[in-house]
Amino acid sequence: MKLSRFPRLHFAHLPTPLEPMPRLTEALGGPQLWIKRDDCTGLAGGGNKTRKLEFLMGQAVAEGADTIITQGATQSNHARQTVAIAAKLGLRCELLLEDRVGTDSQDYNYNGNVLLDHILGAALHYVDAGTDMTAAMETRAAELERAGHRCFVIPGGGSNATGALGYVNAALELAQQANDQSLVIDCLVHATGSAGTQAGLVAGMVGARTGIPVLGIGVRAPDNVQHANVLKLANATTSHLGLGDLVSAGDVLVNCAYVGQGYGISTEASIEAIDLLAKTEGILLDPVYSAKGMAGLIDLIQRGEFSADQNVVFLHTGGSQALFAYRTEFNVPHYRL
Ligand SMILES: *Cc1c(COP(=O)(O)O)cnc(C)c1O
């Protein structure tokens, strides 16, 4: 898997740690639980988009862009990480934020990632739910190009065959860490949304023949749609690497039973997962992605899907900055002496 032939900038803090979670393991009665800390990739709070952006921004710089355009939900972690690296590179950044959750909560609309986007210097454009975001970005790019700018448009979540290379690299990195520690990883579990993370991981795990299965817990789409999205992008990624369509349908494991009412809407189980990780391991999950991913993993453990001696790695994809947008989901008492 020759990643070095692709343009890439090196700004992520890598490798991210692979740590045991003994207190969570004990609380759930096994399997042996580990966490891969991609919440610690270092870019203004970090998260999974940073790995993708190393390759995407490598391409943007190679093409001479002066303006980066991308899109996401209002509390997009991808948007925050994109504007952070744009700032570091001295590039303009415009963010199209979709009102996907449909709330008038001040915390949701102005705190968390939105506050950070603003501080980092993004031009923010709010658009209605259901807008064709790809078309909206193209329209904005055309406007800016007419004004003399050179735009580079990054798809939502940084999920294309270029961005997914960041997670091919992550698969190789994790396999190396497992080998170094003589750790047999029976399953890698994470939250899947725009599919680039899982597509890259599966492409890497299959391409390097690691034998490590990757289970994506969905946060938005139903199973069949998510499965198709991941499979398509995984093969686009192996093809981009010059290996052809390497990934078969059976390599892509998704479970979208933990979405609840919809994208960005908490469930009882997702709030419980945040609570449990915080109080057993001192680790902060995010309300939109990793909390649902962890809620799924906890449920599968409780259903006996894993034996006590198996090793399961949870990929923490970041996003705890969005907790501030979801403040009212947590009952913070009003203390008085
Ligand atoms: C974007 C994101 C994901 C999902 O990754 P995809 O590559 O979009 O599937 C998971 N967790 C967090 C915190 C994210 O921001």
Tab-separated table of C-alpha atoms and ligand atoms in Angstrom:
chain	number	residue	atom	x	y	z
A	1	MET	CA	0.000	0.000	0.000
A	2	LYS	CA	2.116	2.813	-1.330
A	3	LEU	CA	0.757	5.916	0.350
A	4	SER	CA	3.941	7.895	-0.153
A	5	ARG	CA	3.200	8.566	-3.830
A	6	PHE	CA	0.273	10.852	-2.889
A	7	PRO	CA	0.615	14.524	-1.943
A	8	ARG	CA	0.400	14.806	1.837
A	9	LEU	CA	1.082	17.374	4.513
A	10	HIS	CA	2.190	16.108	7.921
A	11	PHE	CA	0.419	17.899	10.734
A	12	ALA	CA	-1.453	15.162	12.620
A	13	HIS	CA	0.023	13.954	15.900
A	14	LEU	CA	0.754	10.365	14.916
A	15	PRO	CA	0.758	7.606	15.858
A	16	THR	CA	-2.224	8.121	18.146
A	17	PRO	CA	-2.068	6.099	21.365
A	18	LEU	CA	-3.610	2.634	21.672
A	19	GLU	CA	-4.638	2.290	25.304
A	20	PRO	CA	-6.349	-0.384	27.419
A	21	MET	CA	-9.624	0.485	29.146
A	22	PRO	CA	-9.473	-1.738	32.256
A	23	ARG	CA	-12.233	-0.040	34.241
A	24	LEU	CA	-14.672	-0.080	31.347
A	25	THR	CA	-13.760	-3.726	30.666
A	26	GLU	CA	-14.499	-4.540	34.299
A	27	ALA	CA	-17.741	-2.576	34.314
A	28	LEU	CA	-19.001	-4.464	31.260
A	29	GLY	CA	-17.585	-7.876	32.262
A	30	GLY	CA	-15.251	-8.284	29.244
A	31	PRO	CA	-14.196	-8.541	26.368
A	32	GLN	CA	-10.826	-6.800	26.778
A	33	LEU	CA	-11.515	-3.253	25.638
A	34	TRP	CA	-8.949	-0.939	24.057
A	35	ILE	CA	-9.213	2.536	22.663
A	36	LYS	CA	-7.370	4.047	19.703
A	37	ARG	CA	-7.150	7.752	20.462
A	38	ASP	CA	-7.913	9.497	17.191
A	39	ASP	CA	-9.522	12.176	19.309
A	40	CYS	CA	-5.891	13.166	19.961
A	41	THR	CA	-4.732	13.947	16.419
A	42	GLY	CA	-3.847	17.452	17.546
A	43	LEU	CA	-5.618	19.835	15.160
A	44	ALA	CA	-7.538	22.404	17.277
A	45	GLY	CA	-9.088	19.626	19.338
A	46	GLY	CA	-8.313	16.790	16.976
A	47	GLY	CA	-10.525	14.052	15.600
A	48	ASN	CA	-10.712	11.684	12.667
A	49	LYS	CA	-10.934	14.328	9.936
A	50	THR	CA	-7.347	15.386	10.594
A	51	ARG	CA	-5.936	12.199	9.041
A	52	LYS	CA	-8.051	12.706	5.923
A	53	LEU	CA	-7.070	16.366	5.726
A	54	GLU	CA	-3.374	15.493	5.534
A	55	PHE	CA	-4.037	14.054	2.073
A	56	LEU	CA	-6.835	16.447	1.048
A	57	MET	CA	-4.871	19.555	1.967
A	58	GLY	CA	-1.796	18.050	0.338
A	59	GLN	CA	-3.792	17.993	-2.888
A	60	ALA	CA	-5.227	21.483	-2.295
A	61	VAL	CA	-1.760	22.976	-1.833
A	62	ALA	CA	-0.410	21.038	-4.826
A	63	GLU	CA	-3.205	22.576	-6.938
A	64	GLY	CA	-2.418	26.097	-5.717
A	65	ALA	CA	-5.717	26.733	-3.934
A	66	ASP	CA	-6.135	29.925	-1.883
A	67	THR	CA	-9.620	29.085	-0.591
A	68	ILE	CA	-10.969	25.894	0.955
A	69	ILE	CA	-14.711	25.222	0.865
A	70	THR	CA	-16.350	22.405	2.756
A	71	GLN	CA	-19.674	21.529	4.363
A	72	GLY	CA	-21.221	19.704	7.270
A	73	ALA	CA	-23.927	19.802	9.904
A	74	THR	CA	-23.931	22.873	12.155
A	75	GLN	CA	-21.795	21.074	14.756
A	76	SER	CA	-19.487	19.488	12.183
A	77	ASN	CA	-16.139	18.378	13.587
A	78	HIS	CA	-14.891	18.083	10.027
A	79	ALA	CA	-15.602	21.780	9.464
A	80	ARG	CA	-13.657	22.745	12.601
A	81	GLN	CA	-10.617	20.659	11.689
A	82	THR	CA	-10.695	21.986	8.122
A	83	VAL	CA	-10.720	25.641	9.135
A	84	ALA	CA	-7.942	24.965	11.653
A	85	ILE	CA	-5.565	23.585	9.046
A	86	ALA	CA	-6.600	26.272	6.553
A	87	ALA	CA	-5.659	28.886	9.157
A	88	LYS	CA	-2.297	27.209	9.758
A	89	LEU	CA	-1.594	27.180	6.020
A	90	GLY	CA	-2.749	30.781	5.570
A	91	LEU	CA	-5.693	29.825	3.333
A	92	ARG	CA	-9.219	31.241	3.373
A	93	CYS	CA	-11.926	28.831	4.486
A	94	GLU	CA	-15.660	28.954	3.846
A	95	LEU	CA	-17.985	26.543	5.645
A	96	LEU	CA	-21.523	25.686	4.562
A	97	LEU	CA	-23.336	24.469	7.657
A	98	GLU	CA	-26.595	22.551	7.250
A	99	ASP	CA	-29.281	22.931	9.894
A	100	ARG	CA	-29.722	19.143	9.964
A	101	VAL	CA	-30.945	18.821	13.533
A	102	GLY	CA	-33.513	21.639	13.308
A	103	THR	CA	-33.123	23.158	16.767
A	104	ASP	CA	-33.172	26.779	17.890
A	105	SER	CA	-30.925	25.957	20.861
A	106	GLN	CA	-28.387	28.755	21.351
A	107	ASP	CA	-25.817	26.216	22.516
A	108	TYR	CA	-26.264	24.138	19.381
A	109	ASN	CA	-26.179	27.047	16.966
A	110	TYR	CA	-23.383	29.134	18.506
A	111	ASN	CA	-21.337	27.089	20.978
A	112	GLY	CA	-19.140	24.000	20.588
A	113	ASN	CA	-17.669	23.619	17.107
A	114	VAL	CA	-19.426	26.746	15.772
A	115	LEU	CA	-17.670	28.944	18.317
A	116	LEU	CA	-14.349	27.332	17.386
A	117	ASP	CA	-15.009	27.693	13.629
A	118	HIS	CA	-15.571	31.385	14.200
A	119	ILE	CA	-12.464	31.828	16.363
A	120	LEU	CA	-10.395	29.958	13.772
A	121	GLY	CA	-11.495	32.440	11.121
A	122	ALA	CA	-14.039	30.586	8.989
A	123	ALA	CA	-16.614	32.392	6.855
A	124	LEU	CA	-19.809	30.663	7.975
A	125	HIS	CA	-22.843	30.165	5.727
A	126	TYR	CA	-25.928	28.612	7.293
A	127	VAL	CA	-28.181	26.659	4.935
A	128	ASP	CA	-31.524	24.912	5.394
A	129	ALA	CA	-31.829	21.185	6.062
A	130	GLY	CA	-32.195	19.152	2.901
A	131	THR	CA	-30.149	21.551	0.734
A	132	ASP	CA	-28.039	19.861	-1.945
A	133	MET	CA	-24.779	20.640	-0.170
A	134	THR	CA	-22.511	19.497	-2.999
A	135	ALA	CA	-24.315	21.773	-5.455
A	136	ALA	CA	-24.270	24.648	-2.945
A	137	MET	CA	-20.494	24.311	-2.566
A	138	GLU	CA	-20.005	24.290	-6.339
A	139	THR	CA	-22.146	27.420	-6.679
A	140	ARG	CA	-20.143	29.207	-3.985
A	141	ALA	CA	-16.856	28.050	-5.550
A	142	ALA	CA	-17.936	29.397	-8.953
A	143	GLU	CA	-18.789	32.772	-7.370
A	144	LEU	CA	-15.406	32.980	-5.664
A	145	GLU	CA	-13.538	31.883	-8.780
A	146	ARG	CA	-15.228	34.693	-10.726
A	147	ALA	CA	-13.864	37.043	-8.057
A	148	GLY	CA	-10.382	35.694	-8.773
A	149	HIS	CA	-9.973	33.042	-6.073
A	150	ARG	CA	-8.706	29.527	-6.573
A	151	CYS	CA	-11.021	27.167	-4.699
A	152	PHE	CA	-10.551	23.633	-3.478
A	153	VAL	CA	-13.821	21.943	-2.540
A	154	ILE	CA	-13.698	19.191	0.079
A	155	PRO	CA	-16.740	16.889	0.241
A	156	GLY	CA	-18.645	16.495	3.521
A	157	GLY	CA	-16.598	14.593	6.089
A	158	GLY	CA	-13.601	14.704	3.745
A	159	SER	CA	-14.929	11.425	2.424
A	160	ASN	CA	-13.564	10.643	-1.001
A	161	ALA	CA	-10.790	8.319	-2.164
A	162	THR	CA	-8.153	10.936	-1.312
A	163	GLY	CA	-9.419	11.599	2.232
A	164	ALA	CA	-9.852	7.881	2.893
A	165	LEU	CA	-6.103	7.411	2.386
A	166	GLY	CA	-5.742	8.892	5.866
A	167	TYR	CA	-7.578	5.886	7.238
A	168	VAL	CA	-5.672	3.412	5.097
A	169	ASN	CA	-2.672	4.823	6.927
A	170	ALA	CA	-4.512	4.492	10.262
A	171	ALA	CA	-5.207	0.807	9.553
A	172	LEU	CA	-1.515	0.198	8.898
A	173	GLU	CA	-0.596	2.177	12.029
A	174	LEU	CA	-2.974	0.164	14.229
A	175	ALA	CA	-1.824	-3.153	12.759
A	176	GLN	CA	1.764	-2.138	13.542
A	177	GLN	CA	0.864	-1.209	17.132
A	178	ALA	CA	-0.917	-4.542	17.576
A	179	ASN	CA	2.099	-6.413	16.230
A	180	ASP	CA	4.472	-4.471	18.488
A	181	GLN	CA	2.374	-5.389	21.547
A	182	SER	CA	1.567	-8.966	20.414
A	183	LEU	CA	-2.065	-7.962	20.620
A	184	VAL	CA	-4.559	-9.959	18.566
A	185	ILE	CA	-7.335	-7.534	17.643
A	186	ASP	CA	-10.590	-9.458	17.200
A	187	CYS	CA	-12.638	-6.448	16.146
A	188	LEU	CA	-12.223	-2.723	15.526
A	189	VAL	CA	-15.404	-0.753	16.227
A	190	HIS	CA	-16.170	2.901	15.426
A	191	ALA	CA	-18.927	5.316	14.466
A	192	THR	CA	-19.521	5.643	10.724
A	193	GLY	CA	-21.161	8.594	8.991
A	194	SER	CA	-19.931	9.915	5.647
A	195	ALA	CA	-18.129	6.548	5.297
A	196	GLY	CA	-14.562	7.708	4.641
A	197	THR	CA	-13.181	6.473	7.936
A	198	GLN	CA	-14.533	2.959	7.555
A	199	ALA	CA	-13.787	2.831	3.828
A	200	GLY	CA	-10.146	3.710	4.472
A	201	LEU	CA	-9.845	1.322	7.405
A	202	VAL	CA	-11.358	-1.580	5.465
A	203	ALA	CA	-9.225	-0.795	2.412
A	204	GLY	CA	-6.138	-0.795	4.626
A	205	MET	CA	-7.041	-3.892	6.640
A	206	VAL	CA	-7.932	-5.893	3.514
A	207	GLY	CA	-5.078	-4.512	1.427
A	208	ALA	CA	-2.494	-5.362	4.090
A	209	ARG	CA	-4.228	-8.685	4.883
A	210	THR	CA	-4.307	-7.968	8.599
A	211	GLY	CA	-7.414	-10.080	9.184
A	212	ILE	CA	-8.793	-7.400	11.516
A	213	PRO	CA	-12.556	-6.942	10.992
A	214	VAL	CA	-13.928	-3.398	11.117
A	215	LEU	CA	-17.453	-2.793	12.413
A	216	GLY	CA	-19.037	0.592	11.709
A	217	ILE	CA	-21.895	1.701	13.925
A	218	GLY	CA	-24.101	4.002	11.843
A	219	VAL	CA	-25.225	7.443	12.967
A	220	ARG	CA	-27.561	8.445	10.137
A	221	ALA	CA	-28.356	6.174	7.177
A	222	PRO	CA	-30.050	2.759	7.323
A	223	ASP	CA	-27.909	-0.412	7.087
A	224	ASN	CA	-28.222	-1.089	3.360
A	225	VAL	CA	-27.392	2.495	2.384
A	226	GLN	CA	-24.443	2.746	4.792
A	227	HIS	CA	-23.092	-0.624	3.674
A	228	ALA	CA	-23.287	0.394	0.013
A	229	ASN	CA	-21.643	3.771	0.709
A	230	VAL	CA	-18.729	2.222	2.604
A	231	LEU	CA	-18.204	-0.577	0.076
A	232	LYS	CA	-18.222	1.819	-2.870
A	233	LEU	CA	-15.764	4.223	-1.276
A	234	ALA	CA	-13.519	1.392	-0.008
A	235	ASN	CA	-13.154	0.105	-3.570
A	236	ALA	CA	-12.670	3.618	-4.933
A	237	THR	CA	-9.845	3.881	-2.395
A	238	THR	CA	-8.122	0.593	-3.284
A	239	SER	CA	-8.511	1.542	-6.956
A	240	HIS	CA	-6.961	4.952	-6.237
A	241	LEU	CA	-4.061	2.990	-4.712
A	242	GLY	CA	-3.698	1.076	-7.965
A	243	LEU	CA	-4.965	-2.200	-6.511
A	244	GLY	CA	-8.347	-2.420	-8.246
A	245	ASP	CA	-11.560	-3.366	-6.433
A	246	LEU	CA	-10.056	-5.285	-3.535
A	247	VAL	CA	-12.922	-5.101	-1.050
A	248	SER	CA	-15.899	-7.452	-1.142
A	249	ALA	CA	-19.320	-6.950	0.433
A	250	GLY	CA	-18.479	-9.343	3.294
A	251	ASP	CA	-15.523	-7.172	4.340
A	252	VAL	CA	-17.851	-4.303	5.225
A	253	LEU	CA	-19.640	-4.743	8.547
A	254	VAL	CA	-22.164	-2.089	9.528
A	255	ASN	CA	-24.835	-1.905	12.186
A	256	CYS	CA	-27.220	1.050	12.078
A	257	ALA	CA	-29.512	-0.038	14.908
A	258	TYR	CA	-28.335	2.724	17.244
A	259	VAL	CA	-29.234	5.871	15.285
A	260	GLY	CA	-32.397	6.542	17.313
A	261	GLN	CA	-34.564	9.403	16.055
A	262	GLY	CA	-31.931	10.706	13.688
A	263	TYR	CA	-28.553	12.274	13.034
A	264	GLY	CA	-27.350	14.433	15.902
A	265	ILE	CA	-30.254	13.527	18.170
A	266	SER	CA	-29.148	11.867	21.385
A	267	THR	CA	-30.577	8.594	22.619
A	268	GLU	CA	-30.827	7.396	26.202
A	269	ALA	CA	-28.079	4.867	25.401
A	270	SER	CA	-25.768	7.478	23.850
A	271	ILE	CA	-26.004	9.712	26.921
A	272	GLU	CA	-25.362	6.660	29.140
A	273	ALA	CA	-22.300	5.785	27.042
A	274	ILE	CA	-20.881	9.302	27.504
A	275	ASP	CA	-21.498	9.005	31.226
A	276	LEU	CA	-19.902	5.557	31.518
A	277	LEU	CA	-16.735	6.407	29.559
A	278	ALA	CA	-16.283	9.626	31.502
A	279	LYS	CA	-16.663	7.974	34.876
A	280	THR	CA	-14.705	4.772	34.227
A	281	GLU	CA	-11.883	5.982	31.971
A	282	GLY	CA	-11.906	9.780	32.156
A	283	ILE	CA	-12.517	9.856	28.391
A	284	LEU	CA	-14.949	12.285	26.777
A	285	LEU	CA	-17.005	10.926	23.889
A	286	ASP	CA	-18.954	13.182	21.536
A	287	PRO	CA	-22.763	13.212	21.435
A	288	VAL	CA	-23.234	12.783	17.656
A	289	TYR	CA	-20.848	9.979	16.676
A	290	SER	CA	-18.661	8.228	19.234
A	291	ALA	CA	-21.425	8.088	21.861
A	292	LYS	CA	-23.669	6.176	19.462
A	293	GLY	CA	-20.744	4.026	18.366
A	294	MET	CA	-19.981	3.197	21.980
A	295	ALA	CA	-23.671	2.662	22.771
A	296	GLY	CA	-23.695	0.092	19.968
A	297	LEU	CA	-20.547	-1.610	21.251
A	298	ILE	CA	-21.934	-1.748	24.803
A	299	ASP	CA	-25.191	-3.285	23.573
A	300	LEU	CA	-23.372	-5.884	21.478
A	301	ILE	CA	-21.228	-6.789	24.501
A	302	GLN	CA	-24.328	-7.121	26.670
A	303	ARG	CA	-25.884	-9.370	24.026
A	304	GLY	CA	-22.845	-11.664	24.294
A	305	GLU	CA	-21.423	-10.939	20.821
A	306	PHE	CA	-17.859	-11.032	22.173
A	307	SER	CA	-16.198	-13.518	24.525
A	308	ALA	CA	-14.308	-12.331	27.610
A	309	ASP	CA	-10.870	-13.172	26.192
A	310	GLN	CA	-11.343	-11.309	22.909
A	311	ASN	CA	-9.706	-7.934	22.273
A	312	VAL	CA	-11.981	-5.232	20.925
A	313	VAL	CA	-10.580	-1.846	19.949
A	314	PHE	CA	-12.866	1.183	19.885
A	315	LEU	CA	-11.659	3.930	17.576
A	316	HIS	CA	-12.344	7.255	19.267
A	317	THR	CA	-13.023	9.555	16.323
A	318	GLY	CA	-13.103	12.755	18.423
A	319	GLY	CA	-15.754	15.443	18.629
A	320	SER	CA	-16.012	16.103	22.363
A	321	GLN	CA	-16.016	19.835	21.515
A	322	ALA	CA	-19.667	19.314	20.504
A	323	LEU	CA	-20.540	18.423	24.116
A	324	PHE	CA	-20.876	22.156	24.770
A	325	ALA	CA	-23.584	22.321	22.116
A	326	TYR	CA	-25.513	19.581	23.932
A	327	ARG	CA	-25.213	21.069	27.428
A	328	THR	CA	-28.924	20.776	28.172
A	329	GLU	CA	-28.840	16.983	27.652
A	330	PHE	CA	-26.873	16.762	30.889
A	331	ASN	CA	-28.462	17.799	34.119
A	332	VAL	CA	-25.839	20.082	35.595
A	333	PRO	CA	-27.017	20.886	39.102
A	334	HIS	CA	-26.913	24.408	40.416
A	335	TYR	CA	-24.561	24.130	43.366
A	336	ARG	CA	-24.757	26.577	46.275
A	337	LEU	CA	-22.681	26.506	49.406
B	1	LIG	C1	-17.042	12.595	11.009
B	1	LIG	C2	-17.025	11.859	12.286
B	1	LIG	C3	-17.230	10.470	12.335
B	1	LIG	C4	-17.596	9.653	11.133
B	1	LIG	O1	-16.553	9.511	10.215
B	1	LIG	P1	-16.920	9.325	8.680
B	1	LIG	O2	-15.624	9.225	8.008
B	1	LIG	O3	-17.720	10.543	8.295
B	1	LIG	O4	-17.747	8.101	8.556
B	1	LIG	C5	-17.140	9.829	13.549
B	1	LIG	N1	-16.886	10.521	14.674
B	1	LIG	C6	-16.703	11.854	14.686
B	1	LIG	C7	-16.442	12.513	15.979
B	1	LIG	C8	-16.754	12.560	13.488
B	1	LIG	O5	-16.575	13.892	13.516
